[in-house]
């Protein structure tokens, strides 16, 4: 939970920085603007892909980023950077998605697709009897005792090496 909060804060700062480009950078020289873009990536995790360019072209990803007189169109660059922030945004495992005005949860997605040894139920693997683990990747020895962790609900069993009876 703490990690997801950190990642969401990075996303918020990214969007805020992208939205504020026009006001914050108007009137600056292009070299100074590009220096700021690269520095922002290292200092604040605002890494808009356009900042990786050595020389900015007239069009970037089919969007005109230069005016007729050759100056930078900061509004267009701001839009590109906001879209870049949204593409790179953190998406938690239980992420609601809006589909035709209805919130939908993707509960059929599990770690490593349960390794082919189980099925996904509410984003948790339900393992076949001879397998266990968070992703059903660990083989259980027949007749071995198992227990479930009280906090994580993860199963712990004796691993099967395949060298015994």
CSV table of N, CA and C in Angstrom, one decimal:
chain,number,residue,atom,x,y,z
A,1,UNK,N,0.8,-1.2,0.0
A,1,UNK,CA,0.0,0.0,0.0
A,1,UNK,C,0.9,1.3,0.0
A,2,UNK,N,1.9,1.3,0.8
A,2,UNK,CA,2.8,2.4,0.8
A,2,UNK,C,3.5,2.6,-0.5
A,3,UNK,N,3.9,1.6,-1.2
A,3,UNK,CA,4.5,1.7,-2.5
A,3,UNK,C,3.5,2.2,-3.5
A,4,UNK,N,2.3,1.8,-3.5
A,4,UNK,CA,1.3,2.3,-4.4
A,4,UNK,C,1.0,3.8,-4.2
A,5,UNK,N,1.0,4.2,-2.9
A,5,UNK,CA,0.8,5.6,-2.6
A,5,UNK,C,2.0,6.5,-3.2
A,6,UNK,N,3.2,6.0,-3.1
A,6,UNK,CA,4.4,6.7,-3.6
A,6,UNK,C,4.2,6.8,-5.1
A,7,UNK,N,3.8,5.7,-5.8
A,7,UNK,CA,3.7,5.7,-7.2
A,7,UNK,C,2.6,6.6,-7.7
A,8,UNK,N,1.5,6.7,-6.9
A,8,UNK,CA,0.4,7.6,-7.3
A,8,UNK,C,0.9,9.1,-7.1
A,9,UNK,N,1.7,9.3,-6.1
A,9,UNK,CA,2.2,10.7,-5.9
A,9,UNK,C,3.1,11.1,-7.1
A,10,UNK,N,3.9,10.2,-7.6
A,10,UNK,CA,4.7,10.5,-8.7
A,10,UNK,C,3.8,10.8,-9.9
A,11,UNK,N,2.8,10.0,-10.1
A,11,UNK,CA,1.8,10.3,-11.2
A,11,UNK,C,1.2,11.7,-11.1
A,12,UNK,N,0.8,12.1,-9.8
A,12,UNK,CA,0.2,13.4,-9.6
A,12,UNK,C,1.2,14.5,-9.9
A,13,UNK,N,2.4,14.4,-9.5
A,13,UNK,CA,3.4,15.4,-9.7
A,13,UNK,C,3.7,15.5,-11.2
A,14,UNK,N,3.7,14.4,-11.9
A,14,UNK,CA,4.0,14.3,-13.3
A,14,UNK,C,2.9,15.2,-14.1
A,15,UNK,N,1.6,14.9,-13.8
A,15,UNK,CA,0.5,15.6,-14.4
A,15,UNK,C,0.6,17.1,-14.1
A,16,UNK,N,0.9,17.4,-12.8
A,16,UNK,CA,0.9,18.8,-12.4
A,16,UNK,C,2.0,19.5,-13.1
A,17,UNK,N,3.2,18.9,-13.2
A,17,UNK,CA,4.3,19.5,-13.9
A,17,UNK,C,4.0,19.7,-15.4
A,18,UNK,N,3.4,18.7,-16.0
A,18,UNK,CA,3.0,18.8,-17.5
A,18,UNK,C,2.0,19.9,-17.7
A,19,UNK,N,1.0,20.1,-16.8
A,19,UNK,CA,0.0,21.1,-16.9
A,19,UNK,C,0.6,22.5,-16.7
A,20,UNK,N,1.6,22.6,-15.9
A,20,UNK,CA,2.2,23.9,-15.6
A,20,UNK,C,3.3,24.4,-16.6
A,21,UNK,N,3.6,23.5,-17.6
A,21,UNK,CA,4.6,23.9,-18.5
A,21,UNK,C,4.5,25.2,-19.2
A,22,UNK,N,3.3,25.5,-19.6
A,22,UNK,CA,3.0,26.8,-20.4
A,22,UNK,C,3.3,28.0,-19.5
A,23,UNK,N,2.8,28.0,-18.3
A,23,UNK,CA,3.0,29.2,-17.5
A,23,UNK,C,4.5,29.3,-17.0
A,24,UNK,N,5.0,28.1,-16.6
A,24,UNK,CA,6.4,28.1,-16.0
A,24,UNK,C,7.5,28.4,-17.0
A,25,UNK,N,7.3,28.0,-18.2
A,25,UNK,CA,8.4,28.0,-19.1
A,25,UNK,C,8.3,29.0,-20.3
A,26,UNK,N,7.2,29.8,-20.3
A,26,UNK,CA,7.0,30.8,-21.4
A,26,UNK,C,8.2,31.8,-21.4
A,27,UNK,N,8.7,32.1,-22.5
A,27,UNK,CA,9.7,33.1,-22.7
A,27,UNK,C,11.1,32.6,-22.5
A,28,UNK,N,11.3,31.4,-22.2
A,28,UNK,CA,12.6,30.8,-22.0
A,28,UNK,C,13.2,30.4,-23.4
A,29,UNK,N,14.5,30.4,-23.5
A,29,UNK,CA,15.2,29.9,-24.7
A,29,UNK,C,15.0,28.4,-24.8
A,30,UNK,N,15.0,27.9,-26.0
A,30,UNK,CA,14.8,26.5,-26.2
A,30,UNK,C,15.9,25.6,-25.5
A,31,UNK,N,17.1,26.0,-25.5
A,31,UNK,CA,18.2,25.3,-24.9
A,31,UNK,C,17.9,25.2,-23.4
A,32,UNK,N,17.5,26.3,-22.8
A,32,UNK,CA,17.2,26.3,-21.4
A,32,UNK,C,16.0,25.4,-21.0
A,33,UNK,N,15.0,25.5,-21.9
A,33,UNK,CA,13.8,24.6,-21.8
A,33,UNK,C,14.1,23.2,-21.8
A,34,UNK,N,15.0,22.7,-22.7
A,34,UNK,CA,15.4,21.3,-22.8
A,34,UNK,C,16.2,20.9,-21.6
A,35,UNK,N,17.0,21.8,-21.1
A,35,UNK,CA,17.8,21.6,-19.9
A,35,UNK,C,16.9,21.3,-18.8
A,36,UNK,N,15.9,22.1,-18.6
A,36,UNK,CA,14.9,22.0,-17.6
A,36,UNK,C,14.2,20.6,-17.7
A,37,UNK,N,13.8,20.2,-18.9
A,37,UNK,CA,13.1,19.0,-19.1
A,37,UNK,C,14.0,17.8,-18.6
A,38,UNK,N,15.2,17.8,-19.0
A,38,UNK,CA,16.1,16.7,-18.6
A,38,UNK,C,16.4,16.7,-17.1
A,39,UNK,N,16.5,17.9,-16.5
A,39,UNK,CA,16.8,18.0,-15.0
A,39,UNK,C,15.5,17.6,-14.3
A,40,UNK,N,14.3,17.9,-14.8
A,40,UNK,CA,13.1,17.5,-14.1
A,40,UNK,C,13.0,16.0,-14.1
A,41,UNK,N,13.4,15.4,-15.1
A,41,UNK,CA,13.4,13.9,-15.1
A,41,UNK,C,14.2,13.3,-14.0
A,42,UNK,N,15.4,13.8,-13.8
A,42,UNK,CA,16.3,13.3,-12.8
A,42,UNK,C,15.9,13.7,-11.4
A,43,UNK,N,15.4,14.9,-11.2
A,43,UNK,CA,15.2,15.5,-9.9
A,43,UNK,C,13.8,15.2,-9.4
A,44,UNK,N,12.8,15.1,-10.2
A,44,UNK,CA,11.4,15.0,-9.7
A,44,UNK,C,10.6,13.8,-10.4
A,45,UNK,N,11.3,13.0,-11.2
A,45,UNK,CA,10.7,11.9,-11.9
A,45,UNK,C,9.7,12.3,-12.9
A,46,UNK,N,9.7,13.6,-13.4
A,46,UNK,CA,8.9,14.1,-14.5
A,46,UNK,C,9.7,13.8,-15.7
A,47,UNK,N,9.5,12.7,-16.4
A,47,UNK,CA,10.2,12.2,-17.5
A,47,UNK,C,9.4,12.1,-18.8
A,48,UNK,N,9.1,13.3,-19.3
A,48,UNK,CA,8.4,13.3,-20.6
A,48,UNK,C,9.3,12.9,-21.7
A,49,UNK,N,8.9,12.0,-22.6
A,49,UNK,CA,9.7,11.4,-23.6
A,49,UNK,C,10.3,12.5,-24.5
A,50,UNK,N,9.6,13.6,-24.7
A,50,UNK,CA,10.1,14.7,-25.6
A,50,UNK,C,11.4,15.3,-25.1
A,51,UNK,N,11.6,15.1,-23.8
A,51,UNK,CA,12.9,15.6,-23.2
A,51,UNK,C,14.1,14.9,-23.6
A,52,UNK,N,13.9,13.7,-24.2
A,52,UNK,CA,15.0,12.9,-24.6
A,52,UNK,C,15.5,13.3,-26.0
A,53,UNK,N,14.8,14.2,-26.7
A,53,UNK,CA,15.2,14.7,-28.0
A,53,UNK,C,16.4,15.6,-27.9
A,54,UNK,N,17.4,15.5,-28.8
A,54,UNK,CA,18.5,16.4,-28.8
A,54,UNK,C,18.0,17.8,-29.4
A,55,UNK,N,17.3,17.7,-30.6
A,55,UNK,CA,16.8,18.9,-31.2
A,55,UNK,C,15.3,18.6,-31.5
A,56,UNK,N,14.5,19.5,-31.0
A,56,UNK,CA,13.0,19.2,-31.2
A,56,UNK,C,12.6,19.4,-32.7
A,57,UNK,N,11.9,18.5,-33.2
A,57,UNK,CA,11.4,18.6,-34.6
A,57,UNK,C,10.2,19.5,-34.7
A,58,UNK,N,9.7,19.7,-35.9
A,58,UNK,CA,8.4,20.5,-36.1
A,58,UNK,C,7.2,19.7,-35.6
A,59,UNK,N,7.3,18.3,-35.9
A,59,UNK,CA,6.2,17.4,-35.4
A,59,UNK,C,6.8,16.4,-34.5
A,60,UNK,N,6.1,16.1,-33.5
A,60,UNK,CA,6.4,15.0,-32.6
A,60,UNK,C,5.2,14.1,-32.3
A,61,UNK,N,5.3,12.8,-32.7
A,61,UNK,CA,4.2,11.9,-32.6
A,61,UNK,C,2.9,12.5,-33.3
A,62,UNK,N,3.2,13.0,-34.5
A,62,UNK,CA,2.1,13.6,-35.4
A,62,UNK,C,1.4,14.9,-34.8
A,63,UNK,N,2.0,15.5,-33.8
A,63,UNK,CA,1.5,16.7,-33.3
A,63,UNK,C,2.5,17.8,-33.5
A,64,UNK,N,2.1,18.9,-34.1
A,64,UNK,CA,3.0,20.0,-34.4
A,64,UNK,C,3.4,20.7,-33.1
A,65,UNK,N,4.7,20.7,-32.8
A,65,UNK,CA,5.1,21.3,-31.5
A,65,UNK,C,5.9,22.6,-31.8
A,66,UNK,N,5.9,23.1,-33.0
A,66,UNK,CA,6.6,24.4,-33.4
A,66,UNK,C,5.5,25.2,-34.1
A,67,UNK,N,5.6,26.5,-33.7
A,67,UNK,CA,4.7,27.5,-34.4
A,67,UNK,C,5.2,27.8,-35.8
A,68,UNK,N,4.5,28.5,-36.6
A,68,UNK,CA,4.9,28.9,-37.9
A,68,UNK,C,6.2,29.6,-38.0
A,69,UNK,N,6.5,30.4,-36.9
A,69,UNK,CA,7.8,31.1,-36.9
A,69,UNK,C,8.9,30.3,-36.3
A,70,UNK,N,8.7,29.0,-36.0
A,70,UNK,CA,9.7,28.1,-35.4
A,70,UNK,C,9.9,28.0,-33.9
A,71,UNK,N,9.1,28.8,-33.2
A,71,UNK,CA,9.1,28.8,-31.7
A,71,UNK,C,8.4,27.5,-31.2
A,72,UNK,N,8.8,27.1,-30.0
A,72,UNK,CA,8.1,26.0,-29.4
A,72,UNK,C,6.7,26.3,-29.0
A,73,UNK,N,5.8,25.4,-29.3
A,73,UNK,CA,4.4,25.5,-28.9
A,73,UNK,C,4.2,24.8,-27.6
A,74,UNK,N,4.4,25.5,-26.5
A,74,UNK,CA,4.4,24.9,-25.1
A,74,UNK,C,3.0,24.2,-24.8
A,75,UNK,N,1.9,24.7,-25.4
A,75,UNK,CA,0.6,24.1,-25.1
A,75,UNK,C,0.6,22.7,-25.7
A,76,UNK,N,1.1,22.5,-26.9
A,76,UNK,CA,1.2,21.2,-27.6
A,76,UNK,C,2.1,20.3,-26.8
A,77,UNK,N,3.3,20.8,-26.3
A,77,UNK,CA,4.2,20.0,-25.6
A,77,UNK,C,3.6,19.6,-24.2
A,78,UNK,N,2.9,20.5,-23.6
A,78,UNK,CA,2.2,20.1,-22.4
A,78,UNK,C,1.2,19.0,-22.6
A,79,UNK,N,0.5,19.0,-23.7
A,79,UNK,CA,-0.5,17.9,-24.0
A,79,UNK,C,0.2,16.6,-24.2
A,80,UNK,N,1.3,16.7,-24.9
A,80,UNK,CA,2.1,15.4,-25.2
A,80,UNK,C,2.6,14.9,-23.8
A,81,UNK,N,3.1,15.7,-23.0
A,81,UNK,CA,3.7,15.3,-21.7
A,81,UNK,C,2.6,14.8,-20.8
A,82,UNK,N,1.4,15.4,-20.8
A,82,UNK,CA,0.3,14.9,-20.0
A,82,UNK,C,-0.1,13.5,-20.5
A,83,UNK,N,-0.2,13.3,-21.8
A,83,UNK,CA,-0.5,11.9,-22.3
A,83,UNK,C,0.6,10.9,-21.9
A,84,UNK,N,1.8,11.4,-21.9
A,84,UNK,CA,3.0,10.5,-21.6
A,84,UNK,C,2.8,10.1,-20.1
A,85,UNK,N,2.5,11.1,-19.2
A,85,UNK,CA,2.3,10.8,-17.8
A,85,UNK,C,1.2,9.7,-17.6
A,86,UNK,N,0.1,9.9,-18.4
A,86,UNK,CA,-1.0,9.0,-18.2
A,86,UNK,C,-0.7,7.6,-18.8
A,87,UNK,N,0.1,7.5,-19.8
A,87,UNK,CA,0.6,6.2,-20.3
A,87,UNK,C,1.5,5.5,-19.3
A,88,UNK,N,2.3,6.2,-18.6
A,88,UNK,CA,3.2,5.6,-17.6
A,88,UNK,C,2.6,5.5,-16.2
A,89,UNK,N,1.4,5.9,-16.1
A,89,UNK,CA,0.8,5.9,-14.7
A,89,UNK,C,0.7,4.5,-14.1
A,90,UNK,N,0.9,4.5,-12.8
A,90,UNK,CA,0.8,3.3,-12.0
A,90,UNK,C,-0.7,2.8,-12.0
A,91,UNK,N,-0.9,1.5,-12.2
A,91,UNK,CA,-2.2,0.9,-12.2
A,91,UNK,C,-2.1,-0.2,-11.2
A,92,UNK,N,-2.9,-0.1,-10.1
A,92,UNK,CA,-2.8,-1.2,-9.1
A,92,UNK,C,-3.5,-2.4,-9.6
A,93,UNK,N,-3.3,-3.5,-8.9
A,93,UNK,CA,-3.9,-4.8,-9.3
A,93,UNK,C,-5.4,-4.8,-9.4
A,94,UNK,N,-6.0,-4.2,-8.4
A,94,UNK,CA,-7.5,-4.0,-8.4
A,94,UNK,C,-7.8,-2.6,-8.9
A,95,UNK,N,-7.7,-2.4,-10.2
A,95,UNK,CA,-7.9,-1.1,-10.8
A,95,UNK,C,-9.3,-1.1,-11.5
A,96,UNK,N,-10.2,-0.2,-11.0
A,96,UNK,CA,-11.5,-0.1,-11.7
A,96,UNK,C,-11.3,0.6,-13.0
A,97,UNK,N,-12.0,0.2,-14.0
A,97,UNK,CA,-12.0,0.7,-15.4
A,97,UNK,C,-13.4,1.2,-15.7
A,98,UNK,N,-13.5,2.4,-16.2
A,98,UNK,CA,-14.8,2.9,-16.6
A,98,UNK,C,-15.1,2.4,-18.1
A,99,UNK,N,-16.2,1.6,-18.2
A,99,UNK,CA,-16.6,1.1,-19.5
A,99,UNK,C,-18.1,1.5,-19.7
A,100,UNK,N,-18.3,2.4,-20.7
A,100,UNK,CA,-19.7,2.8,-21.0
A,100,UNK,C,-20.4,3.3,-19.8
A,101,UNK,N,-19.7,4.1,-18.9
A,101,UNK,CA,-20.3,4.7,-17.7
A,101,UNK,C,-20.5,3.8,-16.6
A,102,UNK,N,-19.9,2.6,-16.6
A,102,UNK,CA,-20.0,1.6,-15.5
A,102,UNK,C,-18.6,1.2,-15.1
A,103,UNK,N,-18.4,1.3,-13.7
A,103,UNK,CA,-17.1,0.9,-13.2
A,103,UNK,C,-17.0,-0.6,-13.3
A,104,UNK,N,-15.8,-1.1,-13.8
A,104,UNK,CA,-15.6,-2.5,-13.9
A,104,UNK,C,-14.2,-2.9,-13.3
A,105,UNK,N,-14.2,-4.0,-12.6
A,105,UNK,CA,-12.9,-4.5,-12.0
A,105,UNK,C,-12.4,-5.6,-12.8
A,106,UNK,N,-11.1,-5.7,-13.0
A,106,UNK,CA,-10.5,-6.8,-13.7
A,106,UNK,C,-10.1,-7.8,-12.6
A,107,UNK,N,-10.9,-8.7,-12.3
A,107,UNK,CA,-10.6,-9.7,-11.2
A,107,UNK,C,-10.1,-11.0,-11.8
A,108,UNK,N,-9.9,-11.1,-13.1
A,108,UNK,CA,-9.5,-12.3,-13.7
A,108,UNK,C,-8.0,-12.3,-14.1
A,109,UNK,N,-7.3,-11.4,-13.5
A,109,UNK,CA,-5.8,-11.3,-13.8
A,109,UNK,C,-5.1,-11.7,-12.5
A,110,UNK,N,-4.2,-12.7,-12.7
A,110,UNK,CA,-3.4,-13.3,-11.6
A,110,UNK,C,-1.9,-13.3,-12.0
A,111,UNK,N,-1.1,-13.4,-10.9
A,111,UNK,CA,0.3,-13.4,-11.1
A,111,UNK,C,0.7,-14.6,-12.0
A,112,UNK,N,1.4,-14.3,-13.0
A,112,UNK,CA,1.9,-15.3,-14.0
A,112,UNK,C,0.8,-16.3,-14.4
A,113,UNK,N,-0.4,-15.8,-14.4
A,113,UNK,CA,-1.5,-16.7,-14.9
A,113,UNK,C,-1.6,-18.0,-14.1
A,114,UNK,N,-1.2,-18.0,-12.9
A,114,UNK,CA,-1.2,-19.1,-12.0
A,114,UNK,C,-0.3,-20.3,-12.5
A,115,UNK,N,0.7,-19.9,-13.3
A,115,UNK,CA,1.7,-20.8,-13.8
A,115,UNK,C,1.1,-22.0,-14.6
A,116,UNK,N,-0.2,-21.9,-15.0
A,116,UNK,CA,-0.9,-23.0,-15.7
A,116,UNK,C,-1.3,-24.2,-14.7
A,117,UNK,N,-1.2,-23.9,-13.4
A,117,UNK,CA,-1.5,-25.0,-12.4
A,117,UNK,C,-2.6,-24.6,-11.5
A,118,UNK,N,-3.5,-23.8,-12.0
A,118,UNK,CA,-4.6,-23.3,-11.2
A,118,UNK,C,-5.5,-22.4,-12.0
A,119,UNK,N,-6.4,-21.7,-11.3
A,119,UNK,CA,-7.3,-20.8,-11.9
A,119,UNK,C,-7.4,-19.5,-11.1
A,120,UNK,N,-7.8,-18.4,-11.8
A,120,UNK,CA,-7.8,-17.1,-11.1
A,120,UNK,C,-9.2,-16.8,-10.6
A,121,UNK,N,-9.3,-16.5,-9.3
A,121,UNK,CA,-10.5,-16.1,-8.7
A,121,UNK,C,-10.3,-14.8,-7.9
A,122,UNK,N,-10.9,-13.7,-8.3
A,122,UNK,CA,-10.8,-12.4,-7.6
A,122,UNK,C,-9.3,-12.1,-7.5
A,123,UNK,N,-8.6,-12.2,-8.5
A,123,UNK,CA,-7.1,-11.9,-8.6
A,123,UNK,C,-6.3,-12.7,-7.7
A,124,UNK,N,-6.7,-13.8,-7.2
A,124,UNK,CA,-6.0,-14.8,-6.4
A,124,UNK,C,-6.0,-16.1,-7.0
A,125,UNK,N,-4.8,-16.8,-7.1
A,125,UNK,CA,-4.7,-18.1,-7.7
A,125,UNK,C,-5.3,-19.2,-6.7
A,126,UNK,N,-6.1,-20.0,-7.3
A,126,UNK,CA,-6.6,-21.2,-6.6
A,126,UNK,C,-5.9,-22.4,-7.3
A,127,UNK,N,-5.0,-23.0,-6.6
A,127,UNK,CA,-4.1,-24.0,-7.1
A,127,UNK,C,-4.7,-25.4,-7.2
A,128,UNK,N,-4.3,-26.1,-8.2
A,128,UNK,CA,-4.6,-27.5,-8.3
A,128,UNK,C,-4.0,-28.2,-7.0
A,129,UNK,N,-4.6,-29.4,-6.6
A,129,UNK,CA,-4.1,-30.0,-5.3
A,129,UNK,C,-2.6,-30.3,-5.3
A,130,UNK,N,-2.0,-30.6,-6.3
A,130,UNK,CA,-0.5,-30.9,-6.3
A,130,UNK,C,0.4,-29.7,-6.4
A,131,UNK,N,-0.2,-28.5,-6.4
A,131,UNK,CA,0.6,-27.2,-6.5
A,131,UNK,C,0.2,-26.3,-5.4
A,132,UNK,N,1.1,-25.3,-5.1
A,132,UNK,CA,0.8,-24.3,-4.1
A,132,UNK,C,1.7,-23.1,-4.4
A,133,UNK,N,1.5,-22.0,-3.6
A,133,UNK,CA,2.2,-20.8,-3.8
A,133,UNK,C,1.3,-19.7,-4.4
A,134,UNK,N,1.8,-18.4,-4.3
A,134,UNK,CA,1.0,-17.3,-4.7
A,134,UNK,C,0.7,-17.4,-6.2
A,135,UNK,N,1.5,-18.1,-7.0
A,135,UNK,CA,1.3,-18.2,-8.4
A,135,UNK,C,1.2,-19.7,-8.8
A,136,UNK,N,1.0,-20.6,-7.9
A,136,UNK,CA,0.9,-22.0,-8.1
A,136,UNK,C,2.1,-22.6,-8.8
A,137,UNK,N,3.3,-22.1,-8.5
A,137,UNK,CA,4.5,-22.5,-9.2
A,137,UNK,C,5.3,-23.5,-8.4
A,138,UNK,N,4.9,-23.8,-7.2
A,138,UNK,CA,5.7,-24.7,-6.3
A,138,UNK,C,4.9,-26.1,-6.2
A,139,UNK,N,5.7,-27.1,-6.5
A,139,UNK,CA,5.1,-28.5,-6.4
A,139,UNK,C,5.0,-29.0,-5.0
A,140,UNK,N,3.9,-29.5,-4.6
A,140,UNK,CA,3.6,-30.0,-3.3
A,140,UNK,C,3.9,-31.5,-3.2
A,141,UNK,N,4.6,-32.0,-2.2
A,141,UNK,CA,4.9,-33.4,-2.1
A,141,UNK,C,3.6,-34.1,-1.6
A,142,UNK,N,3.2,-35.2,-2.2
A,142,UNK,CA,2.0,-35.9,-1.7
A,142,UNK,C,2.1,-36.2,-0.2
A,143,UNK,N,1.0,-35.9,0.5
A,143,UNK,CA,0.9,-36.2,1.9
A,143,UNK,C,1.7,-35.2,2.8
A,144,UNK,N,2.3,-34.2,2.2
A,144,UNK,CA,3.0,-33.3,3.1
A,144,UNK,C,2.1,-32.3,3.8
A,145,UNK,N,2.5,-32.0,5.0
A,145,UNK,CA,1.6,-31.0,5.8
A,145,UNK,C,1.8,-29.6,5.2
A,146,UNK,N,0.7,-28.9,5.2
A,146,UNK,CA,0.8,-27.5,4.8
A,146,UNK,C,0.1,-26.6,5.8
A,147,UNK,N,0.4,-25.3,5.8
A,147,UNK,CA,-0.3,-24.4,6.7
A,147,UNK,C,-0.5,-23.1,5.9
A,148,UNK,N,-1.4,-22.3,6.3
A,148,UNK,CA,-1.7,-21.0,5.7
A,148,UNK,C,-1.3,-19.9,6.6
A,149,UNK,N,-0.6,-18.9,6.1
A,149,UNK,CA,-0.1,-17.8,6.9
A,149,UNK,C,-1.4,-17.0,7.3
A,150,UNK,N,-1.4,-16.6,8.5
A,150,UNK,CA,-2.6,-15.9,9.1
A,150,UNK,C,-2.8,-14.5,8.4
A,151,UNK,N,-1.7,-13.8,8.2
A,151,UNK,CA,-1.8,-12.4,7.6
A,151,UNK,C,-1.9,-12.4,6.1
A,152,UNK,N,-1.1,-13.2,5.4
A,152,UNK,CA,-1.0,-13.2,4.0
A,152,UNK,C,-1.9,-14.2,3.3
A,153,UNK,N,-2.4,-15.2,4.0
A,153,UNK,CA,-3.2,-16.3,3.4
A,153,UNK,C,-2.5,-17.1,2.4
A,154,UNK,N,-1.1,-16.9,2.4
A,154,UNK,CA,-0.3,-17.7,1.5
A,154,UNK,C,0.0,-19.1,2.2
A,155,UNK,N,0.0,-20.1,1.3
A,155,UNK,CA,0.2,-21.5,1.8
A,155,UNK,C,1.7,-21.8,1.9
A,156,UNK,N,2.1,-22.5,2.9
A,156,UNK,CA,3.5,-23.0,3.1
A,156,UNK,C,3.4,-24.5,3.2
A,157,UNK,N,4.2,-25.2,2.3
A,157,UNK,CA,4.2,-26.7,2.3
A,157,UNK,C,5.7,-27.1,2.1
A,158,UNK,N,5.9,-28.4,2.2
A,158,UNK,CA,7.2,-29.0,2.0
A,158,UNK,C,7.3,-29.1,0.4
A,159,UNK,N,8.4,-28.5,-0.1
A,159,UNK,CA,8.6,-28.6,-1.6
A,159,UNK,C,8.9,-30.0,-2.0
A,160,UNK,N,8.5,-30.3,-3.2
A,160,UNK,CA,8.8,-31.7,-3.7
A,160,UNK,C,10.0,-31.6,-4.6
A,161,UNK,N,11.1,-32.3,-4.3
A,161,UNK,CA,12.3,-32.3,-5.2
A,161,UNK,C,12.2,-33.3,-6.3
A,162,UNK,N,11.2,-34.3,-6.2
A,162,UNK,CA,11.1,-35.3,-7.3
A,162,UNK,C,12.1,-36.4,-7.1
A,163,UNK,N,12.9,-36.4,-6.0
A,163,UNK,CA,13.9,-37.5,-5.8
A,163,UNK,C,13.5,-38.5,-4.8
A,164,UNK,N,12.3,-38.5,-4.3
A,164,UNK,CA,11.9,-39.4,-3.2
A,164,UNK,C,10.7,-40.2,-3.7
A,165,UNK,N,10.0,-40.9,-2.7
A,165,UNK,CA,8.8,-41.6,-3.0
A,165,UNK,C,7.6,-40.9,-2.4
